[in-house]
Structures are given as structure tokens and as C-alpha cells.
Amino acid sequence: MTHDCSFLEEIALADDQVSFAPGRLESHATDFGTERTDEGTLPDAVVWPESTADVSAVLAAATDRGVPVTPYAAGTGLEGNAVPAHGGISLDLTRMDDVVDYRPDDFQIDVGPGIIGSDVDEYVAGDGLFFPPLPSSGDISTIGGMIATDASGMKTVRYGEIADWVLGLEAVLADGTVIETGSRASKTSSGYNLTDLIVGSEGTLAVVTEATLELAGRPEQIRGGRAIFETLDDAAEAVFDAVRTDIDVARIELVDGLSATMANDYLGSDLPDAPMVFLEFHANHGVDEEIDLCRSIFEDRDVVRFEMSDDDADMATLWKARREMAYAVSTYDSDLEPLHPGDVTVPISSYPEVVRETKRLADDYDLLVPCYGHAGDGNLHYGVLADPDDPEQVERGERLYRDIVELAIGLGGTATGEHGIGEGKQQYLEPEHGAGAVETMRAIKRALDPTDTLNPGKIFPETADGERVRGLER
């Protein structure tokens, strides 16, 4: 469905803030997770706001005319979160990338939604500070995009997810109303927690135009390395043992042998073709004691090698292999494609079981399923590889993918630990949360956005069939 967006010419925007050019529309039709498929949708216009006032004016006018608006960050999402499923306006926030205010004595920074995550780290590094919850894609994704999906990354096991570091937001509702949430205080019990309501809502409730982030001091001691195991089961059990022992580890990542092979093929690296756990320890004192404790725990799980280093180059090589894993998986075999990006997360006590059962299911379905992930917080990334030209293999792969998600939910976990529901996981929302909770979510959506202006076609089960989550019919 196309929408008349000519009204944008009546809003006080500069000529270079609005485009109807086919190339611009095509560049905003997909995100990373959909760009290699036919799942993109062309918007009718692209708008680059440069202020909160711009966002407010566009949303008010669009809502008044029944035109959908889909917020767009860097396009690094994996579930079609930024795809304009019903056309309309793609609201590209990347020009709102300023540092608005910086208060190092309070460990706080106010930034626009379009700033790249690693740029925040670079800005505050001179004061010995950093923004801990950046995801693996933090050097290419924006703070606004991270807030939209409540992203998390390799250091979540110690530092938590994005929501834990957002103190407050400035955001614009669908009708153009500007709101401020949260507080600069370290804690507040004043009113509803609107900050946490907006974080993770994937741009369906409001458009974030400024965020107040909490920062942390950089640790004085950083040591990293890897542990190599005979079996994947030993590696997963070792992770569980380390986490329940409360070892002060900042990163603890699982990489199976197949994933290591794929990383070597993509990067030309020389990782052992064996199950591994990548580790990084942060401390201001006593880091060697934590490492020794971890080594002893891993030895109880028959670790083959336990290698640590404080050399920056060594650690950069190690973490590059883990950071580039999604690219390695997607390019491993030109005849195979990962069907969906898996990011289930389970309680840590169930982590060995979800890893073990995922590999068993892969064998049962006779498909390649590389497994890796932020093991310390119970997260498992996996890709089900199938030949897109083989319908039977694709159908088998779809069933395998569903089985793994249902397994995770059955273990008390979630269908998505960090990518969001988007377009790809609507069918799992009710099985995970129950019909009552999902209807409560719908009620919130209808209350804040009764015409379903903001990012329609996302999150809710009915949107997979093209329906809208509407309150008042126009």
C-alpha cells in the first residue's frame, strides 16, 4: 500500500531532509536480517530529522493523515525491526548524533539517538569511563537502535543489558507529544517507569530523541584468553559452573567446533577445530585470583588448554573472531543460507541442556547448526543452514528452528534475548508470555498510539498476517 507523503513539503524541513528518490527508498527497505531476502518493503518517503521538533512535526502530521512512520537507526537489526512493513515514512535518526551534555563527575552522558555506540566510549575514554553494555555490533549500531531492542552483548554477564544503563529518555509519541522519562538521580520511585516501557518497544510506542546514559569506570586490570575442551557438553557445563560460582568474569563466550571452522574460513584465523570458551576478566585488583579460580573450575570439566594473555593484540584477535561470527556463518557455504538469526536465552542452570539439545536436534534433522553465544547470561546464538532452493530442506530447517525456540521457552527462557521480536518472532510472543500479558501489551500500544502509526507490522502475532494494532478506527 502506498501513502501520499506530499504533506512533508509543508513541514519546516530542509530540502535535504526529505527524499522520494528510488535509491534512498531502497536503502531503507531492509535491515541486516532481511537485506538478502525478499522481505523488505519500500517506504514512500525517507525523512532525516535533525531535532526533537522535527520528529514531533513529522509524527503529528503523519498521524493526522494515517501515514505509518517507522524509525530507522543504522539498519543493523536482525529481525526486520526497521523494515517499513506498511510503507509510509522511514524516519532516519542518524543525523541526531550529538553529545548533548556530559557530566563525568556523575558518570552520565546525554546523547542523540543517532550516535554510534563506540563513539560514546571514545568520547568518555579520556576520563577513564566507558559504556559497558555495548553489543558486539556497537561500532556500527546506534544508541537509539540499541534502546529500541534493549540490546546486550558480550559483557552482559557482568554489566547487564542496555536497559540497566538508561537513566532517562526524551521521546515523542505518535501524536507529536514530547515526553521526558526517568531521572538523573541514581534511583527513583516516582510514578510509572516509562523509561523501561519504551526501552525494548522497537519504536512501536515512541521515538527516542535523546537518552541519558550511565557510565562506568574502566577497570585497571583486563585479562583475556580461551579455554579449549574435548566436548561441547564439557564447555557448556564449565560455563554454568563458573557463573554459579560467581567468578568475576566480564565476558564468557561459547564457540562450538563448527563455528570455529567457519570463523577460520572467513577470517583466515587459526582457531582450534574444537569447542571453546572465550574469557575476559575485569578487575581493579585481584584479577589473577579470579583467573586461577576459573582455571580450577574448568579443570574439573577436563579442560584441554587454558590460555590467558594481557596483550592487547592477542585479545583483539580473539574477540574479532567472536565479533565476526555472524558474517562467518552467513558466508560459509554459497549454497546454504541461515534461515533465521537465533538468539534464545535460558536460565543459566539450563544452559548446558539447551546447547546439548540444540546439537541433538541438528543431528536429527541432518542440518548444519553452528552454536555460539554470550554463554554467561544463558544466551545461545545459532544459525540453521539450509539450501534456499531446496523446499524440503527449508521446511525441515524451519521446523528445527521452531523446535529450538520452543525448547528454550519450555526451559523458562525467551525466544529472543537481544534481537527483539520484529517481524520474525511474532508467533512466539503468546507462547512465551501468555494471552493475557500480550493483550496488556496491545492495550498499552492502543493507548499511546491508537492509530498504529509507529512501526506497524511488528511484535504482535496478528501483524504477521498484515493486521494492525489499532484502537480508534479512523
GROMACS .gro file of C-alpha atoms in nm:
model
  474
    1MET     CA    1   0.000   0.000   0.000
    2THR     CA    2   0.132   0.341  -0.094
    3HIS     CA    3   0.076   0.659   0.103
    4ASP     CA    4   0.067   1.019  -0.010
    5CYS     CA    5   0.358   1.184   0.172
    6SER     CA    6   0.349   1.514  -0.015
    7PHE     CA    7   0.247   1.682   0.310
    8LEU     CA    8   0.613   1.659   0.415
    9GLU     CA    9   0.681   1.953   0.183
   10GLU     CA   10   0.457   2.165   0.408
   11ILE     CA   11   0.664   2.094   0.721
   12ALA     CA   12   0.957   2.318   0.804
   13LEU     CA   13   1.225   2.074   0.686
   14ALA     CA   14   1.524   2.148   0.464
   15ASP     CA   15   1.531   2.002   0.114
   16ASP     CA   16   1.799   1.750   0.209
   17GLN     CA   17   1.590   1.620   0.499
   18VAL     CA   18   1.328   1.458   0.277
   19SER     CA   19   1.375   1.221  -0.014
   20PHE     CA   20   1.145   1.036  -0.252
   21ALA     CA   21   1.435   0.913  -0.467
   22PRO     CA   22   1.416   0.540  -0.552
   23GLY     CA   23   1.771   0.475  -0.434
   24ARG     CA   24   1.701   0.632  -0.094
   25LEU     CA   25   1.378   0.435  -0.059
   26GLU     CA   26   1.553   0.109  -0.147
   27SER     CA   27   1.827   0.171   0.111
   28HIS     CA   28   1.559   0.191   0.382
   29ALA     CA   29   1.353  -0.108   0.270
   30THR     CA   30   1.551  -0.367   0.466
   31ASP     CA   31   1.781  -0.418   0.761
   32PHE     CA   32   2.075  -0.657   0.801
   33GLY     CA   33   1.846  -0.950   0.871
   34THR     CA   34   1.631  -0.901   0.561
   35GLU     CA   35   1.864  -0.749   0.301
   36ARG     CA   36   1.949  -1.087   0.143
   37THR     CA   37   1.586  -1.192   0.119
   38ASP     CA   38   1.268  -1.063  -0.044
   39GLU     CA   39   1.130  -0.948   0.292
   40GLY     CA   40   1.194  -0.577   0.252
   41THR     CA   41   0.927  -0.312   0.192
   42LEU     CA   42   0.981   0.022   0.022
   43PRO     CA   43   0.882   0.329   0.222
   44ASP     CA   44   0.707   0.611   0.039
   45ALA     CA   45   0.950   0.869   0.175
   46VAL     CA   46   1.263   0.895   0.387
   47VAL     CA   47   1.296   1.177   0.641
   48TRP     CA   48   1.612   1.275   0.832
   49PRO     CA   49   1.505   1.478   1.137
   50GLU     CA   50   1.771   1.693   1.298
   51SER     CA   51   1.586   1.792   1.616
   52THR     CA   52   1.311   1.681   1.851
   53ALA     CA   53   1.092   1.950   1.695
   54ASP     CA   54   1.139   1.786   1.353
   55VAL     CA   55   1.036   1.446   1.488
   56SER     CA   56   0.733   1.595   1.662
   57ALA     CA   57   0.617   1.778   1.349
   58VAL     CA   58   0.653   1.472   1.125
   59LEU     CA   59   0.472   1.240   1.367
   60ALA     CA   60   0.185   1.480   1.433
   61ALA     CA   61   0.125   1.534   1.061
   62ALA     CA   62   0.163   1.166   0.972
   63THR     CA   63  -0.076   1.051   1.245
   64ASP     CA   64  -0.331   1.310   1.139
   65ARG     CA   65  -0.320   1.169   0.785
   66GLY     CA   66  -0.299   0.799   0.870
   67VAL     CA   67   0.055   0.757   0.735
   68PRO     CA   68   0.275   0.496   0.908
   69VAL     CA   69   0.616   0.601   1.045
   70THR     CA   70   0.894   0.350   1.103
   71PRO     CA   71   1.200   0.467   1.299
   72TYR     CA   72   1.530   0.375   1.134
   73ALA     CA   73   1.871   0.367   1.301
   74ALA     CA   74   2.174   0.204   1.136
   75GLY     CA   75   1.989  -0.089   0.981
   76THR     CA   76   2.190  -0.346   1.177
   77GLY     CA   77   1.885  -0.523   1.322
   78LEU     CA   78   1.829  -0.892   1.253
   79GLU     CA   79   1.451  -0.930   1.282
   80GLY     CA   80   1.323  -0.671   1.034
   81ASN     CA   81   1.263  -0.427   1.319
   82ALA     CA   82   1.328  -0.124   1.095
   83VAL     CA   83   1.152  -0.254   0.782
   84PRO     CA   84   0.860  -0.020   0.692
   85ALA     CA   85   0.614  -0.310   0.669
   86HIS     CA   86   0.320  -0.087   0.573
   87GLY     CA   87   0.512   0.171   0.372
   88GLY     CA   88   0.481   0.534   0.473
   89ILE     CA   89   0.777   0.722   0.619
   90SER     CA   90   1.114   0.578   0.715
   91LEU     CA   91   1.233   0.814   0.990
   92ASP     CA   92   1.612   0.800   0.976
   93LEU     CA   93   1.754   0.934   1.305
   94THR     CA   94   2.123   0.910   1.220
   95ARG     CA   95   2.170   1.288   1.193
   96MET     CA   96   2.071   1.328   1.559
   97ASP     CA   97   2.411   1.208   1.672
   98ASP     CA   98   2.529   1.481   1.909
   99VAL     CA   99   2.663   1.458   2.261
  100VAL     CA  100   2.413   1.695   2.424
  101ASP     CA  101   2.570   1.707   2.770
  102TYR     CA  102   2.845   1.523   2.955
  103ARG     CA  103   2.877   1.503   3.333
  104PRO     CA  104   3.180   1.285   3.415
  105ASP     CA  105   3.155   1.354   3.788
  106ASP     CA  106   2.807   1.196   3.780
  107PHE     CA  107   2.912   0.919   3.538
  108GLN     CA  108   2.644   1.040   3.292
  109ILE     CA  109   2.615   1.148   2.930
  110ASP     CA  110   2.318   1.276   2.727
  111VAL     CA  111   2.325   1.176   2.361
  112GLY     CA  112   2.113   1.182   2.048
  113PRO     CA  113   1.972   0.851   1.923
  114GLY     CA  114   2.186   0.851   1.609
  115ILE     CA  115   2.525   0.839   1.781
  116ILE     CA  116   2.723   0.518   1.724
  117GLY     CA  117   2.779   0.322   2.043
  118SER     CA  118   3.156   0.303   2.019
  119ASP     CA  119   3.168   0.681   1.968
  120VAL     CA  120   3.025   0.719   2.318
  121ASP     CA  121   3.309   0.505   2.453
  122GLU     CA  122   3.565   0.710   2.263
  123TYR     CA  123   3.417   1.039   2.385
  124VAL     CA  124   3.444   0.946   2.754
  125ALA     CA  125   3.765   0.740   2.744
  126GLY     CA  126   3.984   1.036   2.843
  127ASP     CA  127   3.813   1.041   3.183
  128GLY     CA  128   3.865   0.669   3.236
  129LEU     CA  129   3.500   0.590   3.166
  130PHE     CA  130   3.309   0.364   2.927
  131PHE     CA  131   2.957   0.250   2.837
  132PRO     CA  132   2.958  -0.117   2.942
  133PRO     CA  133   2.655  -0.281   2.776
  134LEU     CA  134   2.750  -0.224   2.412
  135PRO     CA  135   2.658  -0.519   2.189
  136SER     CA  136   2.906  -0.688   1.957
  137SER     CA  137   2.788  -0.453   1.681
  138GLY     CA  138   2.849  -0.146   1.898
  139ASP     CA  139   3.091   0.003   1.644
  140ILE     CA  140   2.825   0.010   1.370
  141SER     CA  141   2.494   0.040   1.556
  142THR     CA  142   2.336   0.345   1.717
  143ILE     CA  143   2.231   0.410   2.073
  144GLY     CA  144   1.873   0.463   1.955
  145GLY     CA  145   1.868   0.125   1.785
  146MET     CA  146   2.013  -0.042   2.094
  147ILE     CA  147   1.744   0.118   2.310
  148ALA     CA  148   1.472   0.007   2.068
  149THR     CA  149   1.560  -0.361   2.108
  150ASP     CA  150   1.707  -0.346   2.460
  151ALA     CA  151   2.028  -0.478   2.310
  152SER     CA  152   2.300  -0.653   2.503
  153GLY     CA  153   2.634  -0.806   2.426
  154MET     CA  154   2.937  -0.998   2.536
  155LYS     CA  155   2.976  -0.818   2.870
  156THR     CA  156   2.615  -0.868   2.984
  157VAL     CA  157   2.716  -1.139   3.230
  158ARG     CA  158   2.885  -0.872   3.442
  159TYR     CA  159   2.732  -0.540   3.338
  160GLY     CA  160   2.377  -0.618   3.228
  161GLU     CA  161   2.184  -0.500   2.921
  162ILE     CA  162   2.111  -0.156   2.776
  163ALA     CA  163   1.804  -0.106   2.997
  164ASP     CA  164   2.026  -0.124   3.305
  165TRP     CA  165   2.224   0.179   3.188
  166VAL     CA  166   1.950   0.412   3.062
  167LEU     CA  167   1.856   0.667   3.329
  168GLY     CA  168   1.607   0.867   3.127
  169LEU     CA  169   1.474   0.945   2.782
  170GLU     CA  170   1.329   1.225   2.578
  171ALA     CA  171   1.079   1.072   2.338
  172VAL     CA  172   0.800   1.172   2.102
  173LEU     CA  173   0.463   0.997   2.097
  174ALA     CA  174   0.270   0.924   1.779
  175ASP     CA  175   0.063   1.244   1.804
  176GLY     CA  176   0.375   1.460   1.837
  177THR     CA  177   0.369   1.497   2.215
  178VAL     CA  178   0.719   1.525   2.363
  179ILE     CA  179   0.774   1.345   2.694
  180GLU     CA  180   1.065   1.308   2.934
  181THR     CA  181   1.108   0.993   3.140
  182GLY     CA  182   1.330   0.885   3.426
  183SER     CA  183   1.567   1.096   3.631
  184ARG     CA  184   1.932   1.188   3.659
  185ALA     CA  185   1.923   1.056   4.013
  186SER     CA  186   2.072   0.711   4.066
  187LYS     CA  187   1.730   0.584   4.175
  188THR     CA  188   1.369   0.696   4.169
  189SER     CA  189   1.032   0.551   4.273
  190SER     CA  190   0.832   0.839   4.128
  191GLY     CA  191   0.544   0.731   3.906
  192TYR     CA  192   0.532   0.471   3.634
  193ASN     CA  193   0.864   0.354   3.494
  194LEU     CA  194   0.811   0.492   3.144
  195THR     CA  195   1.179   0.458   3.061
  196ASP     CA  196   1.171   0.081   3.085
  197LEU     CA  197   0.839   0.076   2.898
  198ILE     CA  198   0.996   0.248   2.598
  199VAL     CA  199   1.325   0.058   2.609
  200GLY     CA  200   1.274  -0.260   2.406
  201SER     CA  201   0.947  -0.145   2.246
  202GLU     CA  202   1.109  -0.144   1.899
  203GLY     CA  203   0.981   0.201   1.809
  204THR     CA  204   0.616   0.098   1.843
  205LEU     CA  205   0.535   0.329   2.135
  206ALA     CA  206   0.753   0.637   2.087
  207VAL     CA  207   1.055   0.773   1.902
  208VAL     CA  208   1.354   0.836   2.127
  209THR     CA  209   1.519   1.171   2.057
  210GLU     CA  210   1.765   1.189   2.350
  211ALA     CA  211   1.896   0.942   2.606
  212THR     CA  212   2.065   0.990   2.942
  213LEU     CA  213   2.312   0.706   2.985
  214GLU     CA  214   2.501   0.592   3.291
  215LEU     CA  215   2.873   0.525   3.255
  216ALA     CA  216   3.124   0.315   3.445
  217GLY     CA  217   3.491   0.345   3.533
  218ARG     CA  218   3.729   0.145   3.317
  219PRO     CA  219   3.881  -0.147   3.509
  220GLU     CA  220   4.252  -0.125   3.584
  221GLN     CA  221   4.314  -0.493   3.512
  222ILE     CA  222   4.190  -0.666   3.195
  223ARG     CA  223   4.299  -1.018   3.107
  224GLY     CA  224   4.155  -1.237   2.834
  225GLY     CA  225   4.202  -1.574   2.671
  226ARG     CA  226   4.038  -1.901   2.583
  227ALA     CA  227   3.975  -2.247   2.721
  228ILE     CA  228   3.961  -2.546   2.486
  229PHE     CA  229   3.755  -2.854   2.569
  230GLU     CA  230   3.725  -3.207   2.440
  231THR     CA  231   3.345  -3.189   2.412
  232LEU     CA  232   3.084  -2.916   2.372
  233ASP     CA  233   2.898  -3.056   2.671
  234ASP     CA  234   3.207  -3.007   2.890
  235ALA     CA  235   3.241  -2.649   2.768
  236ALA     CA  236   2.876  -2.563   2.840
  237GLU     CA  237   2.888  -2.725   3.184
  238ALA     CA  238   3.208  -2.535   3.262
  239VAL     CA  239   3.033  -2.207   3.183
  240PHE     CA  240   2.749  -2.294   3.419
  241ASP     CA  241   2.994  -2.393   3.694
  242ALA     CA  242   3.185  -2.066   3.657
  243VAL     CA  243   2.874  -1.847   3.665
  244ARG     CA  244   2.715  -2.019   3.965
  245THR     CA  245   3.047  -1.987   4.149
  246ASP     CA  246   3.012  -1.612   4.090
  247ILE     CA  247   3.354  -1.571   3.932
  248ASP     CA  248   3.409  -1.204   3.848
  249VAL     CA  249   3.420  -1.254   3.470
  250ALA     CA  250   3.321  -0.980   3.226
  251ARG     CA  251   3.288  -1.195   2.915
  252ILE     CA  252   3.238  -1.569   2.886
  253GLU     CA  253   3.150  -1.680   2.535
  254LEU     CA  254   3.083  -2.026   2.396
  255VAL     CA  255   3.209  -2.122   2.048
  256ASP     CA  256   3.147  -2.471   1.914
  257GLY     CA  257   3.384  -2.651   1.677
  258LEU     CA  258   3.170  -2.582   1.371
  259SER     CA  259   3.161  -2.210   1.448
  260ALA     CA  260   3.538  -2.210   1.491
  261THR     CA  261   3.578  -2.371   1.149
  262MET     CA  262   3.353  -2.108   0.994
  263ALA     CA  263   3.546  -1.825   1.163
  264ASN     CA  264   3.875  -1.963   1.034
  265ASP     CA  265   3.734  -1.986   0.683
  266TYR     CA  266   3.605  -1.626   0.695
  267LEU     CA  267   3.897  -1.456   0.872
  268GLY     CA  268   4.189  -1.680   0.784
  269SER     CA  269   4.240  -1.734   1.156
  270ASP     CA  270   4.378  -2.048   1.320
  271LEU     CA  271   4.130  -2.129   1.594
  272PRO     CA  272   4.136  -2.494   1.702
  273ASP     CA  273   3.858  -2.702   1.550
  274ALA     CA  274   3.719  -2.773   1.897
  275PRO     CA  275   3.466  -2.639   2.148
  276MET     CA  276   3.597  -2.330   2.320
  277VAL     CA  277   3.510  -2.075   2.584
  278PHE     CA  278   3.642  -1.722   2.530
  279LEU     CA  279   3.703  -1.530   2.853
  280GLU     CA  280   3.778  -1.178   2.970
  281PHE     CA  281   3.826  -1.070   3.330
  282HIS     CA  282   3.786  -0.711   3.456
  283ALA     CA  283   3.909  -0.606   3.797
  284ASN     CA  284   4.077  -0.324   3.983
  285HIS     CA  285   4.271  -0.573   4.193
  286GLY     CA  286   4.296  -0.948   4.238
  287VAL     CA  287   4.239  -1.047   3.875
  288ASP     CA  288   4.492  -1.332   3.897
  289GLU     CA  289   4.296  -1.492   4.180
  290GLU     CA  290   3.978  -1.487   3.972
  291ILE     CA  291   4.161  -1.643   3.678
  292ASP     CA  292   4.309  -1.916   3.897
  293LEU     CA  293   3.967  -1.998   4.039
  294CYS     CA  294   3.821  -2.018   3.690
  295ARG     CA  295   4.105  -2.242   3.576
  296SER     CA  296   4.046  -2.483   3.863
  297ILE     CA  297   3.673  -2.499   3.786
  298PHE     CA  298   3.741  -2.566   3.419
  299GLU     CA  299   3.992  -2.837   3.510
  300ASP     CA  300   3.707  -3.022   3.683
  301ARG     CA  301   3.541  -3.030   3.340
  302ASP     CA  302   3.850  -3.174   3.171
  303VAL     CA  303   3.968  -2.855   3.002
  304VAL     CA  304   4.236  -2.937   2.745
  305ARG     CA  305   4.405  -2.595   2.740
  306PHE     CA  306   4.352  -2.277   2.942
  307GLU     CA  307   4.536  -1.981   2.789
  308MET     CA  308   4.537  -1.625   2.922
  309SER     CA  309   4.705  -1.307   2.799
  310ASP     CA  310   4.719  -0.938   2.883
  311ASP     CA  311   4.846  -0.845   2.537
  312ASP     CA  312   4.604  -0.612   2.360
  313ALA     CA  313   4.685  -0.755   2.015
  314ASP     CA  314   4.619  -1.112   2.129
  315MET     CA  315   4.285  -1.017   2.281
  316ALA     CA  316   4.184  -0.813   1.975
  317THR     CA  317   4.243  -1.116   1.752
  318LEU     CA  318   4.044  -1.339   1.984
  319TRP     CA  319   3.743  -1.110   2.010
  320LYS     CA  320   3.744  -1.030   1.639
  321ALA     CA  321   3.676  -1.396   1.569
  322ARG     CA  322   3.378  -1.389   1.802
  323ARG     CA  323   3.252  -1.049   1.684
  324GLU     CA  324   3.258  -1.151   1.317
  325MET     CA  325   3.083  -1.483   1.374
  326ALA     CA  326   2.750  -1.380   1.217
  327TYR     CA  327   2.931  -1.287   0.893
  328ALA     CA  328   3.133  -1.608   0.906
  329VAL     CA  329   2.819  -1.820   0.934
  330SER     CA  330   2.633  -1.639   0.656
  331THR     CA  331   2.922  -1.670   0.407
  332TYR     CA  332   3.046  -2.020   0.493
  333ASP     CA  333   2.879  -2.207   0.206
  334SER     CA  334   2.746  -2.028  -0.102
  335ASP     CA  335   2.476  -2.295  -0.141
  336LEU     CA  336   2.346  -2.254   0.215
  337GLU     CA  337   2.184  -1.967   0.400
  338PRO     CA  338   2.097  -1.924   0.769
  339LEU     CA  339   1.717  -1.924   0.782
  340HIS     CA  340   1.679  -1.701   1.087
  341PRO     CA  341   1.914  -1.548   1.346
  342GLY     CA  342   1.861  -1.749   1.664
  343ASP     CA  343   1.917  -1.574   1.997
  344VAL     CA  344   1.732  -1.777   2.258
  345THR     CA  345   1.823  -1.724   2.623
  346VAL     CA  346   1.756  -1.957   2.917
  347PRO     CA  347   1.823  -1.959   3.292
  348ILE     CA  348   2.191  -2.035   3.339
  349SER     CA  349   2.119  -2.371   3.503
  350SER     CA  350   1.952  -2.481   3.178
  351TYR     CA  351   2.229  -2.361   2.951
  352PRO     CA  352   2.407  -2.697   2.914
  353GLU     CA  353   2.073  -2.859   2.829
  354VAL     CA  354   1.975  -2.607   2.561
  355VAL     CA  355   2.318  -2.644   2.397
  356ARG     CA  356   2.308  -3.022   2.416
  357GLU     CA  357   1.952  -3.047   2.282
  358THR     CA  358   2.019  -2.799   2.001
  359LYS     CA  359   2.302  -3.014   1.874
  360ARG     CA  360   2.091  -3.329   1.909
  361LEU     CA  361   1.812  -3.168   1.707
  362ALA     CA  362   2.063  -3.063   1.441
  363ASP     CA  363   2.173  -3.425   1.408
  364ASP     CA  364   1.811  -3.547   1.398
  365TYR     CA  365   1.725  -3.305   1.118
  366ASP     CA  366   2.059  -3.361   0.944
  367LEU     CA  367   2.135  -2.989   0.914
  368LEU     CA  368   2.434  -2.769   0.998
  369VAL     CA  369   2.369  -2.561   1.310
  370PRO     CA  370   2.667  -2.361   1.439
  371CYS     CA  371   2.627  -2.264   1.805
  372TYR     CA  372   2.793  -1.976   1.986
  373GLY     CA  373   2.683  -1.700   2.217
  374HIS     CA  374   2.701  -1.495   2.533
  375ALA     CA  375   2.702  -1.807   2.744
  376GLY     CA  376   2.741  -1.637   3.081
  377ASP     CA  377   2.391  -1.488   3.065
  378GLY     CA  378   2.234  -1.803   2.918
  379ASN     CA  379   2.229  -1.674   2.560
  380LEU     CA  380   2.270  -1.909   2.264
  381HIS     CA  381   2.313  -1.781   1.911
  382TYR     CA  382   2.261  -2.037   1.639
  383GLY     CA  383   2.202  -2.046   1.266
  384VAL     CA  384   2.007  -2.320   1.089
  385LEU     CA  385   2.175  -2.352   0.749
  386ALA     CA  386   1.967  -2.473   0.455
  387ASP     CA  387   1.967  -2.461   0.076
  388PRO     CA  388   1.710  -2.193  -0.017
  389ASP     CA  389   1.648  -2.372  -0.348
  390ASP     CA  390   1.551  -2.696  -0.173
  391PRO     CA  391   1.194  -2.658  -0.038
  392GLU     CA  392   1.210  -2.979   0.165
  393GLN     CA  393   1.535  -2.874   0.332
  394VAL     CA  394   1.398  -2.527   0.405
  395GLU     CA  395   1.083  -2.676   0.560
  396ARG     CA  396   1.300  -2.908   0.770
  397GLY     CA  397   1.512  -2.613   0.877
  398GLU     CA  398   1.205  -2.409   0.975
  399ARG     CA  399   1.082  -2.694   1.195
  400LEU     CA  400   1.424  -2.727   1.356
  401TYR     CA  401   1.438  -2.353   1.425
  402ARG     CA  402   1.092  -2.366   1.586
  403ASP     CA  403   1.188  -2.668   1.795
  404ILE     CA  404   1.486  -2.483   1.942
  405VAL     CA  405   1.280  -2.174   2.029
  406GLU     CA  406   1.007  -2.387   2.186
  407LEU     CA  407   1.273  -2.578   2.378
  408ALA     CA  408   1.411  -2.252   2.521
  409ILE     CA  409   1.065  -2.125   2.621
  410GLY     CA  410   0.989  -2.460   2.781
  411LEU     CA  411   1.304  -2.426   2.992
  412GLY     CA  412   1.177  -2.094   3.129
  413GLY     CA  413   1.366  -1.888   2.874
  414THR     CA  414   1.287  -1.647   2.594
  415ALA     CA  415   1.258  -1.655   2.217
  416THR     CA  416   1.484  -1.353   2.188
  417GLY     CA  417   1.750  -1.238   2.429
  418GLU     CA  418   1.862  -0.932   2.235
  419HIS     CA  419   1.735  -0.906   1.875
  420GLY     CA  420   1.372  -0.829   1.955
  421ILE     CA  421   1.050  -0.974   1.812
  422GLY     CA  422   1.033  -0.756   1.499
  423GLU     CA  423   0.874  -0.935   1.205
  424GLY     CA  424   1.036  -1.271   1.262
  425LYS     CA  425   0.924  -1.390   1.603
  426GLN     CA  426   0.559  -1.280   1.642
  427GLN     CA  427   0.438  -1.640   1.668
  428TYR     CA  428   0.636  -1.689   1.989
  429LEU     CA  429   0.502  -1.389   2.181
  430GLU     CA  430   0.192  -1.559   2.323
  431PRO     CA  431   0.357  -1.897   2.395
  432GLU     CA  432   0.622  -1.712   2.595
  433HIS     CA  433   0.408  -1.453   2.777
  434GLY     CA  434   0.051  -1.584   2.767
  435ALA     CA  435  -0.258  -1.434   2.605
  436GLY     CA  436  -0.334  -1.206   2.899
  437ALA     CA  437   0.008  -1.043   2.903
  438VAL     CA  438   0.006  -0.994   2.526
  439GLU     CA  439  -0.338  -0.831   2.542
  440THR     CA  440  -0.199  -0.599   2.808
  441MET     CA  441   0.079  -0.507   2.566
  442ARG     CA  442  -0.184  -0.437   2.300
  443ALA     CA  443  -0.374  -0.215   2.544
  444ILE     CA  444  -0.060  -0.009   2.606
  445LYS     CA  445   0.004   0.019   2.233
  446ARG     CA  446  -0.355   0.132   2.166
  447ALA     CA  447  -0.341   0.386   2.449
  448LEU     CA  448  -0.019   0.552   2.330
  449ASP     CA  449  -0.066   0.502   1.956
  450PRO     CA  450  -0.437   0.440   1.881
  451THR     CA  451  -0.395   0.472   1.504
  452ASP     CA  452  -0.093   0.236   1.494
  453THR     CA  453   0.124   0.499   1.332
  454LEU     CA  454   0.451   0.387   1.487
  455ASN     CA  455   0.625   0.088   1.329
  456PRO     CA  456   0.312  -0.109   1.237
  457GLY     CA  457   0.360  -0.476   1.149
  458LYS     CA  458   0.596  -0.553   1.436
  459ILE     CA  459   0.589  -0.758   1.756
  460PHE     CA  460   0.223  -0.870   1.775
  461PRO     CA  461   0.108  -1.207   1.633
  462GLU     CA  462  -0.166  -1.060   1.415
  463THR     CA  463   0.079  -0.831   1.238
  464ALA     CA  464   0.241  -1.130   1.069
  465ASP     CA  465  -0.080  -1.155   0.863
  466GLY     CA  466  -0.087  -0.784   0.786
  467GLU     CA  467  -0.334  -0.670   1.053
  468ARG     CA  468  -0.280  -0.354   1.258
  469VAL     CA  469  -0.295  -0.299   1.633
  470ARG     CA  470  -0.546  -0.020   1.633
  471GLY     CA  471  -0.756   0.147   1.899
  472LEU     CA  472  -0.979   0.410   1.743
  473GLU     CA  473  -1.069   0.345   1.381
  474ARG     CA  474  -1.017   0.647   1.161
   0.00000   0.00000   0.00000
